[in-house]
XYZ file of C-alpha atoms in Angstrom:
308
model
C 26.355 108.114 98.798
C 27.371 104.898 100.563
C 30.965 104.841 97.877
C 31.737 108.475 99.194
C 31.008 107.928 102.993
C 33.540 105.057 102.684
C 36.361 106.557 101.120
C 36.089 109.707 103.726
C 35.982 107.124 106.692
C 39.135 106.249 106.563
C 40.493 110.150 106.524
C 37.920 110.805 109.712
C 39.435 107.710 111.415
C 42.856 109.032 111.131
C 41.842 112.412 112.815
C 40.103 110.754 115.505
C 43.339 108.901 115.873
C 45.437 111.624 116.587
C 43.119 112.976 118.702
C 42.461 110.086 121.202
C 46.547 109.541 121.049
C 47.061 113.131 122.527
C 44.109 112.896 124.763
C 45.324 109.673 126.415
C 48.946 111.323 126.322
C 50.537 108.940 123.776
C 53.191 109.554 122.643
C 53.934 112.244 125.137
C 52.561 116.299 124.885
C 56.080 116.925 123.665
C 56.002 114.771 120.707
C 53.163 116.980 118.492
C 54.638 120.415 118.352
C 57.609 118.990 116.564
C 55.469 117.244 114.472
C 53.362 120.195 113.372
C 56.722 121.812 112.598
C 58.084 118.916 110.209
C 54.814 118.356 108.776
C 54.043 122.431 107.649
C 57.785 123.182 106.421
C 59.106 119.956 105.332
C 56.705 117.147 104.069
C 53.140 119.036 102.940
C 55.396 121.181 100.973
C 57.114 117.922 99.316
C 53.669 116.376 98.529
C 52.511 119.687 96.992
C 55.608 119.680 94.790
C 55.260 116.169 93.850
C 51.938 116.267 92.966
C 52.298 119.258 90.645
C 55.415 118.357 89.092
C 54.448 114.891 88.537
C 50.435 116.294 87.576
C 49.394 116.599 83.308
C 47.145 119.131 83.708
C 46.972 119.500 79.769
C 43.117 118.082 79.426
C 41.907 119.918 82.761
C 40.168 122.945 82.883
C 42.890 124.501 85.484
C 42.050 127.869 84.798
C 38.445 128.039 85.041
C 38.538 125.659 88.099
C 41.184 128.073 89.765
C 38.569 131.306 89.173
C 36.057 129.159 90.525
C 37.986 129.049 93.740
C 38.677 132.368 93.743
C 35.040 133.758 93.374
C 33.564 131.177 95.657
C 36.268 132.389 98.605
C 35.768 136.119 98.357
C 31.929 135.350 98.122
C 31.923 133.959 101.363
C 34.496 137.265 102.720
C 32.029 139.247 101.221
C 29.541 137.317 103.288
C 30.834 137.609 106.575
C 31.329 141.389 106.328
C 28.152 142.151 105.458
C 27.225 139.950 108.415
C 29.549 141.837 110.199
C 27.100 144.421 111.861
C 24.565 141.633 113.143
C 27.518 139.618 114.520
C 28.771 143.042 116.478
C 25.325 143.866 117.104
C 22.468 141.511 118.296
C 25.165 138.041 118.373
C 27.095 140.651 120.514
C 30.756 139.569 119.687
C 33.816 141.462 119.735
C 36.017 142.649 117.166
C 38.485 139.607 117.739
C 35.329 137.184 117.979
C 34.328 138.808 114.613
C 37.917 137.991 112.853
C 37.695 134.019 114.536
C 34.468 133.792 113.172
C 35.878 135.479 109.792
C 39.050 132.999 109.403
C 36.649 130.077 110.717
C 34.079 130.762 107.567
C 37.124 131.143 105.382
C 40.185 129.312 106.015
C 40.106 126.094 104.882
C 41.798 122.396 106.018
C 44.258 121.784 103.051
C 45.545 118.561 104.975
C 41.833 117.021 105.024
C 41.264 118.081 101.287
C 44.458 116.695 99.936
C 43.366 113.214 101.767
C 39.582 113.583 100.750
C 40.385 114.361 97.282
C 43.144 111.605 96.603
C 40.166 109.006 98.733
C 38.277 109.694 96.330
C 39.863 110.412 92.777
C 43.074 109.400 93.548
C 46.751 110.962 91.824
C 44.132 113.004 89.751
C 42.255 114.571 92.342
C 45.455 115.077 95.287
C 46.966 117.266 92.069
C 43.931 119.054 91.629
C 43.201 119.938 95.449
C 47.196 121.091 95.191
C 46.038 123.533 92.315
C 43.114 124.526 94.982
C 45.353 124.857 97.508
C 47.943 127.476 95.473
C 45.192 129.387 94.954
C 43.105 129.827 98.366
C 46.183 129.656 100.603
C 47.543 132.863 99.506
C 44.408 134.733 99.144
C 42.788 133.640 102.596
C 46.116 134.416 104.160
C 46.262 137.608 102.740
C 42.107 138.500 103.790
C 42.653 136.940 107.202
C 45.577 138.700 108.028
C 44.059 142.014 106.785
C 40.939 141.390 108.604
C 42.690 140.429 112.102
C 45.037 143.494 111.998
C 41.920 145.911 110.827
C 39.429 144.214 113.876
C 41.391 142.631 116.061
C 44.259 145.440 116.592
C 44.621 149.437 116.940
C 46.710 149.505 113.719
C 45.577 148.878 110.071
C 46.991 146.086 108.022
C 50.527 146.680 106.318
C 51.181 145.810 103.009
C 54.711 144.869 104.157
C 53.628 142.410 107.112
C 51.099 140.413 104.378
C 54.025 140.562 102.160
C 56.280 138.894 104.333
C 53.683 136.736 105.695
C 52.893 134.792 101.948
C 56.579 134.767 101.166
C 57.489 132.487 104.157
C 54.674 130.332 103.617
C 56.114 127.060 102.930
C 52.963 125.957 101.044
C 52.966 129.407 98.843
C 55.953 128.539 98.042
C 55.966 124.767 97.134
C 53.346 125.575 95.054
C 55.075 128.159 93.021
C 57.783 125.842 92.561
C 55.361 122.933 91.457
C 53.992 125.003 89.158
C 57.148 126.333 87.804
C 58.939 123.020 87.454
C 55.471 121.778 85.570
C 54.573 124.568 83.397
C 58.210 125.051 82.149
C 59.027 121.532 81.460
C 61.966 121.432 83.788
C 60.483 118.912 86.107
C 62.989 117.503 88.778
C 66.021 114.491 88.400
C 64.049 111.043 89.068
C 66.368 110.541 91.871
C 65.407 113.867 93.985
C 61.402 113.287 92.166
C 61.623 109.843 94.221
C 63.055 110.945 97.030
C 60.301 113.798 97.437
C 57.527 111.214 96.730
C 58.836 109.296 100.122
C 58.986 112.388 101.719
C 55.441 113.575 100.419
C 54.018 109.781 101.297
C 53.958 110.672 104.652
C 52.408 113.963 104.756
C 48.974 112.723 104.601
C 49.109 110.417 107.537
C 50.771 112.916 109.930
C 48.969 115.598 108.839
C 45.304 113.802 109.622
C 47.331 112.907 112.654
C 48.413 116.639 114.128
C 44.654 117.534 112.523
C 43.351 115.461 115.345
C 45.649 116.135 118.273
C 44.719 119.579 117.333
C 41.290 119.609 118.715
C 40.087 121.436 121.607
C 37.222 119.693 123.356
C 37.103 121.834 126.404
C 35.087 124.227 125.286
C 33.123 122.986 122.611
C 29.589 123.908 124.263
C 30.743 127.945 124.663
C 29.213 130.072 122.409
C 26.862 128.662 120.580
C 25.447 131.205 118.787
C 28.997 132.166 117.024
C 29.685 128.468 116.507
C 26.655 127.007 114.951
C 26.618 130.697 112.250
C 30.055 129.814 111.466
C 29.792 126.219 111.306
C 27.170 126.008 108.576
C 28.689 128.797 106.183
C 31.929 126.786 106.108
C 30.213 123.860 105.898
C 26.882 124.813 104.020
C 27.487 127.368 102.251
C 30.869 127.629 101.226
C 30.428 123.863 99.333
C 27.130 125.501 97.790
C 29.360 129.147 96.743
C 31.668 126.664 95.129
C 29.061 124.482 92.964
C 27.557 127.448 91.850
C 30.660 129.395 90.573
C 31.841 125.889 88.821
C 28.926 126.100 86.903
C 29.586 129.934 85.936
C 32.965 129.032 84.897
C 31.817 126.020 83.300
C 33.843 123.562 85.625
C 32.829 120.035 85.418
C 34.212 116.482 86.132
C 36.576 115.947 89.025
C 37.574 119.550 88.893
C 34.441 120.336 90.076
C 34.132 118.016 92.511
C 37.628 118.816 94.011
C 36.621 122.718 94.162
C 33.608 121.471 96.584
C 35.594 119.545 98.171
C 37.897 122.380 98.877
C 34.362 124.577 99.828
C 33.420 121.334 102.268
C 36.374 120.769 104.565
C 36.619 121.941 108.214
C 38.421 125.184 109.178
C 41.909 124.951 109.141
C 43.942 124.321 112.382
C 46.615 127.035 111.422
C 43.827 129.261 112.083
C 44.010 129.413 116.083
C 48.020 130.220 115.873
C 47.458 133.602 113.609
C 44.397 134.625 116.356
C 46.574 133.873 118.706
C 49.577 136.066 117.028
C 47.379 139.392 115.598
C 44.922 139.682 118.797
C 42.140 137.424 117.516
C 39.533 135.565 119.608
C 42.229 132.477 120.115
C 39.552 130.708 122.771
C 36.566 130.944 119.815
C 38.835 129.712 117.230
C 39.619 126.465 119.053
C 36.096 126.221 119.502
C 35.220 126.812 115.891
C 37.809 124.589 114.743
C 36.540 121.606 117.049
C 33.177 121.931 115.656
C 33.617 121.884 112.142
C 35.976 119.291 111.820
C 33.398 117.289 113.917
C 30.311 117.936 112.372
C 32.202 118.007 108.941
C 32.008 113.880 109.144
C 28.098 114.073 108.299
C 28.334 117.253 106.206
C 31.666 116.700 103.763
C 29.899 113.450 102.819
C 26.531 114.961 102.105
C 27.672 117.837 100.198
C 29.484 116.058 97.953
C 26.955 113.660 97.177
C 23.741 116.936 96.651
C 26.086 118.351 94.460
C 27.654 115.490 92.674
């Protein structure tokens, strides 16, 4: 265990990091909105095409590891709505607490698995965890968003508005162009290949880094109930979901490994900006965010090691 606790370290240190910077106002409050901005549209998207272009995926078992993913993420929405009536009725929350506590189960931190996943496994693993994240992205945008506008609003989700929502999705579509590029031998110039490797170089670090400033310690002691439910399916039981549907698909190696990676992360900060936007709990998300990325530096490190 000792070999994985000390490649996650240095990920955890970089999140603390950015969180002490913002708390102690460093460089300024001004400085991380921008940054959130550059890092989403601009240099995630350049690692994700990097690592797929430059990936030779032709002795991993992409497929099986992708439905793997798949299952293990609508296992866990299947979950939560059949949880769904004791969270409305003895837990008591709302139909916007229900859809934080939904995306907080479900959404994942792409920017912690990516850094977990090269920590650990290096080129190999970062263009794995980019397969993971082309196919969960998509999907858990397209459940959350359905969920929030079903419980969270008076209208019912619109085809249309998902539509519109995965085609501006700078990581949907990095991804797709990855992917393309790889499958159909086209790859990119070695001039524009470099100059996205620079540009995808610094992802990791800023990412960890807006990760941190991220968190919301303010109310981190407010509903417990809701937290510590949600905390241990994303960090529990999603993990476990994935394991087990590896070893229905057959999944084995660092594939595997990646996939409970992807199942062990924290919930993903994008989360508290779509509650925000559809009507969802925004308050709870923060809250749920805080926690799992928190407790997730005991957990992530476990998990992987039980189900190594």
């Amino acid at each position: 265990m000792l070999p994985i606790i000390y490649a996650l370290i240095p990920v955890f240190l970089v999140i603390a990091l950015g969180a002490c910077a913002r708390r102690i106002g460093f460089p300024g409050e001004e400085f991380w909105p921008p940054l959130d901005r550059v890092t989403y549209y601009i240099l995630f998207p350049a690692l994700l095409v990097h690592s797929l272009v430059a990936a030779d995926f032709e002795n991993l078992p992409v497929p099986n590891m992708a439905t793997a993913l798949f299952a293990g993420l609508i296992t866990m929405s299947l979950v939560m709505m059949a949880l769904r009536p004791l969270i409305a009725g003895p837990m008591g929350q709302s139909g916007p607490a229900f859809t934080s506590m939904f995306q907080g189960a479900t959404r994942w931190n792409s920017f912690v698995a990516l850094a977990a996943s090269f920590a650990l496994f290096g080129n190999e693993g970062l263009a794995l965890a980019a397969v993971g994240i082309g196919v969960l992205v998509p999907t858990v945008n397209v459940l959350c968003v359905f969920i929030l506008m079903r419980y969270a609003g008076d209208e019912p989700a619109r085809l249309m508005a998902l539509g519109k929502l995965l085609i501006r999705n700078p990581l949907v579509i990095a991804c797709a162009v990855g992917i393309f590029l790889n499958a159909s031998g086209i790859g990119l110039w070695e001039p524009v290949l470099a100059a996205v490797d620079i540009l995808g170089r610094a992802a990791l670090a800023l990412g960890l880094l807006a990760v941190g400033a991220g968190l919301d310690l303010s109310q981190f002691t407010a509903q417990r109930g809701p937290i510590i439910l949600t905390t241990a399916l994303r960090l529990l039981a999603m993990p476990l979901f994935m394991a087990g549907w590896c070893w229905v698909f057959d999944v084995e190696g660092i594939a595997r490994m990646v996939a409970i990676i992807c199942g062990a992360v924290p919930g993903a900060t994008a989360s508290y900006v779509l509650a925000r936007q559809l009507g969802g709990d925004a308050p709870l998300m923060a809250s749920l965010i805080t926690a799992s990325t928190i407790c997730a530096m005991a957990t992530m490190p476990a998990m992987i090691w039980l189900l190594n």
